[in-house]
mmCIF file with all atom_site columns, C-alpha atoms in Angstrom:
data_model
loop_
_atom_site.group_PDB
_atom_site.id
_atom_site.type_symbol
_atom_site.label_atom_id
_atom_site.label_alt_id
_atom_site.label_comp_id
_atom_site.label_asym_id
_atom_site.label_entity_id
_atom_site.label_seq_id
_atom_site.pdbx_PDB_ins_code
_atom_site.Cartn_x
_atom_site.Cartn_y
_atom_site.Cartn_z
_atom_site.occupancy
_atom_site.B_iso_or_equiv
_atom_site.pdbx_formal_charge
_atom_site.auth_seq_id
_atom_site.auth_comp_id
_atom_site.auth_asym_id
_atom_site.auth_atom_id
_atom_site.pdbx_PDB_model_num
ATOM 1   C CA . UNK A 1 1   ? 65.342 -72.251 27.409 1.00 59.00 ? 1   UNK A CA 1
ATOM 2   C CA . UNK A 1 2   ? 61.545 -72.818 27.527 1.00 68.00 ? 2   UNK A CA 1
ATOM 3   C CA . UNK A 1 3   ? 61.891 -74.623 30.936 1.00 75.00 ? 3   UNK A CA 1
ATOM 4   C CA . UNK A 1 4   ? 63.240 -71.501 32.488 1.00 75.00 ? 4   UNK A CA 1
ATOM 5   C CA . UNK A 1 5   ? 60.656 -69.009 31.192 1.00 85.00 ? 5   UNK A CA 1
ATOM 6   C CA . UNK A 1 6   ? 58.043 -69.519 33.787 1.00 90.00 ? 6   UNK A CA 1
ATOM 7   C CA . UNK A 1 7   ? 60.407 -69.705 36.688 1.00 89.00 ? 7   UNK A CA 1
ATOM 8   C CA . UNK A 1 8   ? 62.202 -66.542 35.575 1.00 89.00 ? 8   UNK A CA 1
ATOM 9   C CA . UNK A 1 9   ? 58.936 -64.871 34.968 1.00 94.00 ? 9   UNK A CA 1
ATOM 10  C CA . UNK A 1 10  ? 57.655 -65.748 38.310 1.00 95.00 ? 10  UNK A CA 1
ATOM 11  C CA . UNK A 1 11  ? 61.017 -64.617 40.029 1.00 95.00 ? 11  UNK A CA 1
ATOM 12  C CA . UNK A 1 12  ? 60.777 -61.162 38.343 1.00 96.00 ? 12  UNK A CA 1
ATOM 13  C CA . UNK A 1 13  ? 57.183 -60.692 39.344 1.00 98.00 ? 13  UNK A CA 1
ATOM 14  C CA . UNK A 1 14  ? 57.829 -61.606 42.873 1.00 98.00 ? 14  UNK A CA 1
ATOM 15  C CA . UNK A 1 15  ? 60.833 -59.387 43.068 1.00 98.00 ? 15  UNK A CA 1
ATOM 16  C CA . UNK A 1 16  ? 58.969 -56.448 41.518 1.00 98.00 ? 16  UNK A CA 1
ATOM 17  C CA . UNK A 1 17  ? 55.997 -56.944 43.804 1.00 98.00 ? 17  UNK A CA 1
ATOM 18  C CA . UNK A 1 18  ? 58.243 -57.019 46.978 1.00 98.00 ? 18  UNK A CA 1
ATOM 19  C CA . UNK A 1 19  ? 60.139 -53.945 45.974 1.00 98.00 ? 19  UNK A CA 1
ATOM 20  C CA . UNK A 1 20  ? 57.140 -51.989 44.898 1.00 98.00 ? 20  UNK A CA 1
ATOM 21  C CA . UNK A 1 21  ? 55.163 -52.773 48.036 1.00 98.00 ? 21  UNK A CA 1
ATOM 22  C CA . UNK A 1 22  ? 58.007 -51.894 50.255 1.00 98.00 ? 22  UNK A CA 1
ATOM 23  C CA . UNK A 1 23  ? 58.518 -48.545 48.274 1.00 98.00 ? 23  UNK A CA 1
ATOM 24  C CA . UNK A 1 24  ? 54.737 -47.814 48.657 1.00 98.00 ? 24  UNK A CA 1
ATOM 25  C CA . UNK A 1 25  ? 54.925 -48.641 52.359 1.00 98.00 ? 25  UNK A CA 1
ATOM 26  C CA . UNK A 1 26  ? 57.989 -46.462 53.129 1.00 98.00 ? 26  UNK A CA 1
ATOM 27  C CA . UNK A 1 27  ? 56.270 -43.458 51.358 1.00 98.00 ? 27  UNK A CA 1
ATOM 28  C CA . UNK A 1 28  ? 52.739 -43.962 52.454 1.00 98.00 ? 28  UNK A CA 1
ATOM 29  C CA . UNK A 1 29  ? 53.421 -44.720 56.139 1.00 98.00 ? 29  UNK A CA 1
ATOM 30  C CA . UNK A 1 30  ? 55.386 -43.012 58.921 1.00 98.00 ? 30  UNK A CA 1
ATOM 31  C CA . UNK A 1 31  ? 57.719 -45.423 60.663 1.00 98.00 ? 31  UNK A CA 1
ATOM 32  C CA . UNK A 1 32  ? 55.712 -47.474 63.193 1.00 97.00 ? 32  UNK A CA 1
ATOM 33  C CA . UNK A 1 33  ? 52.319 -46.421 61.587 1.00 98.00 ? 33  UNK A CA 1
ATOM 34  C CA . UNK A 1 34  ? 49.671 -49.093 61.568 1.00 97.00 ? 34  UNK A CA 1
ATOM 35  C CA . UNK A 1 35  ? 46.529 -49.392 59.633 1.00 97.00 ? 35  UNK A CA 1
ATOM 36  C CA . UNK A 1 36  ? 44.091 -52.222 60.407 1.00 97.00 ? 36  UNK A CA 1
ATOM 37  C CA . UNK A 1 37  ? 42.996 -54.112 57.222 1.00 97.00 ? 37  UNK A CA 1
ATOM 38  C CA . UNK A 1 38  ? 41.149 -56.764 59.186 1.00 97.00 ? 38  UNK A CA 1
ATOM 39  C CA . UNK A 1 39  ? 40.524 -55.501 62.678 1.00 95.00 ? 39  UNK A CA 1
ATOM 40  C CA . UNK A 1 40  ? 41.657 -57.913 65.288 1.00 94.00 ? 40  UNK A CA 1
ATOM 41  C CA . UNK A 1 41  ? 43.820 -59.941 63.192 1.00 97.00 ? 41  UNK A CA 1
ATOM 42  C CA . UNK A 1 42  ? 45.649 -58.160 60.364 1.00 98.00 ? 42  UNK A CA 1
ATOM 43  C CA . UNK A 1 43  ? 47.311 -54.756 59.817 1.00 98.00 ? 43  UNK A CA 1
ATOM 44  C CA . UNK A 1 44  ? 49.817 -53.024 57.701 1.00 98.00 ? 44  UNK A CA 1
ATOM 45  C CA . UNK A 1 45  ? 52.508 -51.707 60.049 1.00 98.00 ? 45  UNK A CA 1
ATOM 46  C CA . UNK A 1 46  ? 55.838 -50.108 58.810 1.00 98.00 ? 46  UNK A CA 1
ATOM 47  C CA . UNK A 1 47  ? 58.688 -51.540 60.597 1.00 97.00 ? 47  UNK A CA 1
ATOM 48  C CA . UNK A 1 48  ? 62.426 -51.690 59.841 1.00 96.00 ? 48  UNK A CA 1
ATOM 49  C CA . UNK A 1 49  ? 64.286 -54.946 60.539 1.00 90.00 ? 49  UNK A CA 1
ATOM 50  C CA . UNK A 1 50  ? 67.969 -54.597 60.981 1.00 85.00 ? 50  UNK A CA 1
ATOM 51  C CA . UNK A 1 51  ? 68.337 -58.439 61.682 1.00 73.00 ? 51  UNK A CA 1
ATOM 52  C CA . UNK A 1 52  ? 67.205 -61.608 60.242 1.00 72.00 ? 52  UNK A CA 1
ATOM 53  C CA . UNK A 1 53  ? 64.000 -63.470 60.800 1.00 69.00 ? 53  UNK A CA 1
ATOM 54  C CA . UNK A 1 54  ? 62.286 -62.410 64.033 1.00 62.00 ? 54  UNK A CA 1
ATOM 55  C CA . UNK A 1 55  ? 64.896 -59.829 64.542 1.00 64.00 ? 55  UNK A CA 1
ATOM 56  C CA . UNK A 1 56  ? 67.803 -62.106 65.174 1.00 65.00 ? 56  UNK A CA 1
ATOM 57  C CA . UNK A 1 57  ? 71.307 -60.976 64.298 1.00 69.00 ? 57  UNK A CA 1
ATOM 58  C CA . UNK A 1 58  ? 70.454 -57.300 64.763 1.00 70.00 ? 58  UNK A CA 1
ATOM 59  C CA . UNK A 1 59  ? 72.953 -54.869 62.963 1.00 67.00 ? 59  UNK A CA 1
ATOM 60  C CA . UNK A 1 60  ? 74.675 -57.496 60.833 1.00 67.00 ? 60  UNK A CA 1
ATOM 61  C CA . UNK A 1 61  ? 73.283 -56.165 57.514 1.00 73.00 ? 61  UNK A CA 1
ATOM 62  C CA . UNK A 1 62  ? 76.355 -56.755 55.421 1.00 74.00 ? 62  UNK A CA 1
ATOM 63  C CA . UNK A 1 63  ? 77.037 -60.211 56.719 1.00 78.00 ? 63  UNK A CA 1
ATOM 64  C CA . UNK A 1 64  ? 73.301 -61.159 56.170 1.00 80.00 ? 64  UNK A CA 1
ATOM 65  C CA . UNK A 1 65  ? 73.316 -59.458 52.743 1.00 82.00 ? 65  UNK A CA 1
ATOM 66  C CA . UNK A 1 66  ? 76.521 -61.283 51.773 1.00 81.00 ? 66  UNK A CA 1
ATOM 67  C CA . UNK A 1 67  ? 75.050 -64.621 53.011 1.00 84.00 ? 67  UNK A CA 1
ATOM 68  C CA . UNK A 1 68  ? 71.779 -63.923 50.954 1.00 86.00 ? 68  UNK A CA 1
ATOM 69  C CA . UNK A 1 69  ? 73.775 -63.161 47.841 1.00 87.00 ? 69  UNK A CA 1
ATOM 70  C CA . UNK A 1 70  ? 75.761 -66.541 48.355 1.00 89.00 ? 70  UNK A CA 1
ATOM 71  C CA . UNK A 1 71  ? 72.486 -68.540 48.985 1.00 88.00 ? 71  UNK A CA 1
ATOM 72  C CA . UNK A 1 72  ? 70.753 -67.012 46.034 1.00 89.00 ? 72  UNK A CA 1
ATOM 73  C CA . UNK A 1 73  ? 73.642 -67.774 43.757 1.00 86.00 ? 73  UNK A CA 1
ATOM 74  C CA . UNK A 1 74  ? 73.943 -71.357 45.022 1.00 87.00 ? 74  UNK A CA 1
ATOM 75  C CA . UNK A 1 75  ? 70.413 -72.114 44.738 1.00 83.00 ? 75  UNK A CA 1
ATOM 76  C CA . UNK A 1 76  ? 70.159 -70.548 41.213 1.00 82.00 ? 76  UNK A CA 1
ATOM 77  C CA . UNK A 1 77  ? 73.035 -72.491 39.905 1.00 82.00 ? 77  UNK A CA 1
ATOM 78  C CA . UNK A 1 78  ? 72.739 -75.776 41.792 1.00 79.00 ? 78  UNK A CA 1
ATOM 79  C CA . UNK A 1 79  ? 68.963 -76.068 42.390 1.00 76.00 ? 79  UNK A CA 1
ATOM 80  C CA . UNK A 1 80  ? 68.813 -79.530 40.823 1.00 74.00 ? 80  UNK A CA 1
ATOM 81  C CA . UNK A 1 81  ? 71.523 -80.916 43.061 1.00 73.00 ? 81  UNK A CA 1
ATOM 82  C CA . UNK A 1 82  ? 70.166 -79.168 46.306 1.00 73.00 ? 82  UNK A CA 1
ATOM 83  C CA . UNK A 1 83  ? 66.427 -79.416 45.659 1.00 74.00 ? 83  UNK A CA 1
ATOM 84  C CA . UNK A 1 84  ? 65.843 -81.889 42.954 1.00 73.00 ? 84  UNK A CA 1
ATOM 85  C CA . UNK A 1 85  ? 64.394 -81.896 39.520 1.00 79.00 ? 85  UNK A CA 1
ATOM 86  C CA . UNK A 1 86  ? 61.101 -80.980 37.899 1.00 83.00 ? 86  UNK A CA 1
ATOM 87  C CA . UNK A 1 87  ? 59.078 -77.928 36.988 1.00 86.00 ? 87  UNK A CA 1
ATOM 88  C CA . UNK A 1 88  ? 57.659 -77.489 40.582 1.00 87.00 ? 88  UNK A CA 1
ATOM 89  C CA . UNK A 1 89  ? 61.218 -77.262 41.856 1.00 87.00 ? 89  UNK A CA 1
ATOM 90  C CA . UNK A 1 90  ? 62.257 -74.640 39.427 1.00 89.00 ? 90  UNK A CA 1
ATOM 91  C CA . UNK A 1 91  ? 59.128 -72.534 40.253 1.00 93.00 ? 91  UNK A CA 1
ATOM 92  C CA . UNK A 1 92  ? 60.025 -72.997 44.017 1.00 93.00 ? 92  UNK A CA 1
ATOM 93  C CA . UNK A 1 93  ? 63.591 -72.090 43.453 1.00 92.00 ? 93  UNK A CA 1
ATOM 94  C CA . UNK A 1 94  ? 62.450 -68.929 41.692 1.00 94.00 ? 94  UNK A CA 1
ATOM 95  C CA . UNK A 1 95  ? 60.295 -68.075 44.802 1.00 96.00 ? 95  UNK A CA 1
ATOM 96  C CA . UNK A 1 96  ? 63.275 -68.612 47.188 1.00 95.00 ? 96  UNK A CA 1
ATOM 97  C CA . UNK A 1 97  ? 65.806 -66.736 45.079 1.00 95.00 ? 97  UNK A CA 1
ATOM 98  C CA . UNK A 1 98  ? 63.530 -63.765 44.376 1.00 97.00 ? 98  UNK A CA 1
ATOM 99  C CA . UNK A 1 99  ? 62.603 -63.609 48.103 1.00 96.00 ? 99  UNK A CA 1
ATOM 100 C CA . UNK A 1 100 ? 66.206 -63.819 49.211 1.00 95.00 ? 100 UNK A CA 1
ATOM 101 C CA . UNK A 1 101 ? 67.248 -61.056 46.736 1.00 96.00 ? 101 UNK A CA 1
ATOM 102 C CA . UNK A 1 102 ? 64.280 -58.893 47.734 1.00 97.00 ? 102 UNK A CA 1
ATOM 103 C CA . UNK A 1 103 ? 65.541 -58.684 51.113 1.00 95.00 ? 103 UNK A CA 1
ATOM 104 C CA . UNK A 1 104 ? 69.234 -58.349 50.081 1.00 95.00 ? 104 UNK A CA 1
ATOM 105 C CA . UNK A 1 105 ? 68.394 -55.374 47.999 1.00 95.00 ? 105 UNK A CA 1
ATOM 106 C CA . UNK A 1 106 ? 66.938 -53.813 51.172 1.00 95.00 ? 106 UNK A CA 1
ATOM 107 C CA . UNK A 1 107 ? 69.878 -54.688 53.266 1.00 92.00 ? 107 UNK A CA 1
ATOM 108 C CA . UNK A 1 108 ? 72.431 -53.151 50.917 1.00 92.00 ? 108 UNK A CA 1
ATOM 109 C CA . UNK A 1 109 ? 70.089 -50.152 49.773 1.00 94.00 ? 109 UNK A CA 1
ATOM 110 C CA . UNK A 1 110 ? 68.677 -49.130 53.056 1.00 94.00 ? 110 UNK A CA 1
ATOM 111 C CA . UNK A 1 111 ? 70.623 -50.901 55.727 1.00 91.00 ? 111 UNK A CA 1
ATOM 112 C CA . UNK A 1 112 ? 67.550 -52.629 57.002 1.00 93.00 ? 112 UNK A CA 1
ATOM 113 C CA . UNK A 1 113 ? 64.579 -54.677 55.605 1.00 94.00 ? 113 UNK A CA 1
ATOM 114 C CA . UNK A 1 114 ? 61.188 -53.055 55.279 1.00 97.00 ? 114 UNK A CA 1
ATOM 115 C CA . UNK A 1 115 ? 58.477 -55.225 56.761 1.00 97.00 ? 115 UNK A CA 1
ATOM 116 C CA . UNK A 1 116 ? 54.788 -54.466 56.891 1.00 98.00 ? 116 UNK A CA 1
ATOM 117 C CA . UNK A 1 117 ? 52.468 -57.518 57.089 1.00 98.00 ? 117 UNK A CA 1
ATOM 118 C CA . UNK A 1 118 ? 51.360 -57.530 60.630 1.00 98.00 ? 118 UNK A CA 1
ATOM 119 C CA . UNK A 1 119 ? 49.365 -60.733 61.970 1.00 98.00 ? 119 UNK A CA 1
ATOM 120 C CA . UNK A 1 120 ? 48.197 -60.662 65.468 1.00 97.00 ? 120 UNK A CA 1
ATOM 121 C CA . UNK A 1 121 ? 45.380 -61.875 67.710 1.00 96.00 ? 121 UNK A CA 1
ATOM 122 C CA . UNK A 1 122 ? 44.559 -60.044 71.032 1.00 90.00 ? 122 UNK A CA 1
ATOM 123 C CA . UNK A 1 123 ? 47.979 -59.842 72.787 1.00 92.00 ? 123 UNK A CA 1
ATOM 124 C CA . UNK A 1 124 ? 49.666 -62.304 70.391 1.00 95.00 ? 124 UNK A CA 1
ATOM 125 C CA . UNK A 1 125 ? 51.705 -60.662 67.611 1.00 95.00 ? 125 UNK A CA 1
ATOM 126 C CA . UNK A 1 126 ? 53.628 -62.457 64.767 1.00 95.00 ? 126 UNK A CA 1
ATOM 127 C CA . UNK A 1 127 ? 56.677 -60.512 63.703 1.00 93.00 ? 127 UNK A CA 1
ATOM 128 C CA . UNK A 1 128 ? 55.944 -58.233 60.748 1.00 95.00 ? 128 UNK A CA 1
ATOM 129 C CA . UNK A 1 129 ? 57.113 -59.605 57.362 1.00 96.00 ? 129 UNK A CA 1
ATOM 130 C CA . UNK A 1 130 ? 56.910 -58.708 53.807 1.00 98.00 ? 130 UNK A CA 1
ATOM 131 C CA . UNK A 1 131 ? 56.343 -60.177 50.195 1.00 98.00 ? 131 UNK A CA 1
ATOM 132 C CA . UNK A 1 132 ? 59.922 -61.682 50.000 1.00 97.00 ? 132 UNK A CA 1
ATOM 133 C CA . UNK A 1 133 ? 59.465 -63.288 53.416 1.00 96.00 ? 133 UNK A CA 1
ATOM 134 C CA . UNK A 1 134 ? 56.251 -64.760 52.150 1.00 97.00 ? 134 UNK A CA 1
ATOM 135 C CA . UNK A 1 135 ? 57.759 -66.156 48.979 1.00 97.00 ? 135 UNK A CA 1
ATOM 136 C CA . UNK A 1 136 ? 60.528 -67.709 50.974 1.00 95.00 ? 136 UNK A CA 1
ATOM 137 C CA . UNK A 1 137 ? 58.197 -69.306 53.492 1.00 95.00 ? 137 UNK A CA 1
ATOM 138 C CA . UNK A 1 138 ? 55.798 -70.536 50.843 1.00 97.00 ? 138 UNK A CA 1
ATOM 139 C CA . UNK A 1 139 ? 58.687 -72.242 48.852 1.00 95.00 ? 139 UNK A CA 1
ATOM 140 C CA . UNK A 1 140 ? 60.186 -73.840 51.876 1.00 94.00 ? 140 UNK A CA 1
ATOM 141 C CA . UNK A 1 141 ? 56.947 -75.070 53.044 1.00 95.00 ? 141 UNK A CA 1
ATOM 142 C CA . UNK A 1 142 ? 55.886 -76.717 49.777 1.00 94.00 ? 142 UNK A CA 1
ATOM 143 C CA . UNK A 1 143 ? 59.450 -77.978 49.519 1.00 89.00 ? 143 UNK A CA 1
ATOM 144 C CA . UNK A 1 144 ? 59.018 -79.643 52.851 1.00 91.00 ? 144 UNK A CA 1
ATOM 145 C CA . UNK A 1 145 ? 55.636 -81.092 51.902 1.00 92.00 ? 145 UNK A CA 1
ATOM 146 C CA . UNK A 1 146 ? 57.036 -82.563 48.638 1.00 86.00 ? 146 UNK A CA 1
ATOM 147 C CA . UNK A 1 147 ? 59.782 -84.492 50.720 1.00 82.00 ? 147 UNK A CA 1
ATOM 148 C CA . UNK A 1 148 ? 57.147 -85.911 53.206 1.00 87.00 ? 148 UNK A CA 1
ATOM 149 C CA . UNK A 1 149 ? 54.280 -86.570 50.842 1.00 81.00 ? 149 UNK A CA 1
ATOM 150 C CA . UNK A 1 150 ? 54.267 -90.140 49.216 1.00 74.00 ? 150 UNK A CA 1
ATOM 151 C CA . UNK A 1 151 ? 55.254 -89.960 45.591 1.00 71.00 ? 151 UNK A CA 1
ATOM 152 C CA . UNK A 1 152 ? 53.129 -91.296 42.748 1.00 68.00 ? 152 UNK A CA 1
ATOM 153 C CA . UNK A 1 153 ? 54.685 -93.395 40.351 1.00 58.00 ? 153 UNK A CA 1
ATOM 154 C CA . UNK A 1 154 ? 53.441 -93.911 36.753 1.00 50.00 ? 154 UNK A CA 1
#
């Protein structure tokens, strides 16, 4: 049970931060409104994504939500088989599951995902994203690094 305390706590904190930040943005901003945080490279911009990453699969909210529920459930139940053993894997699984669930909640509650982190440089703009997306990308990135970095034995 102790092995699950930190991953569960991390997952709850990430999910709460994701939902709280989206609620704040939806109430503090008009749709499409943008406020520069670091002028020239980073802004908070309220957008609604009715698709998956980078706007793919527009309008497939229930399909994407259902797939998200299945993915989160499989990861939560079978993370050791899918990703491996260890405390780091449990923490990364918590990031993945909480990120997936954060966007699933939006899909079923609103019919779209609230995104607001906007990274750009001059005419180049990265698609807006949110806390849940950040948790998913961080977890996937670290998991990939763990797969390619040499393992230390002993």
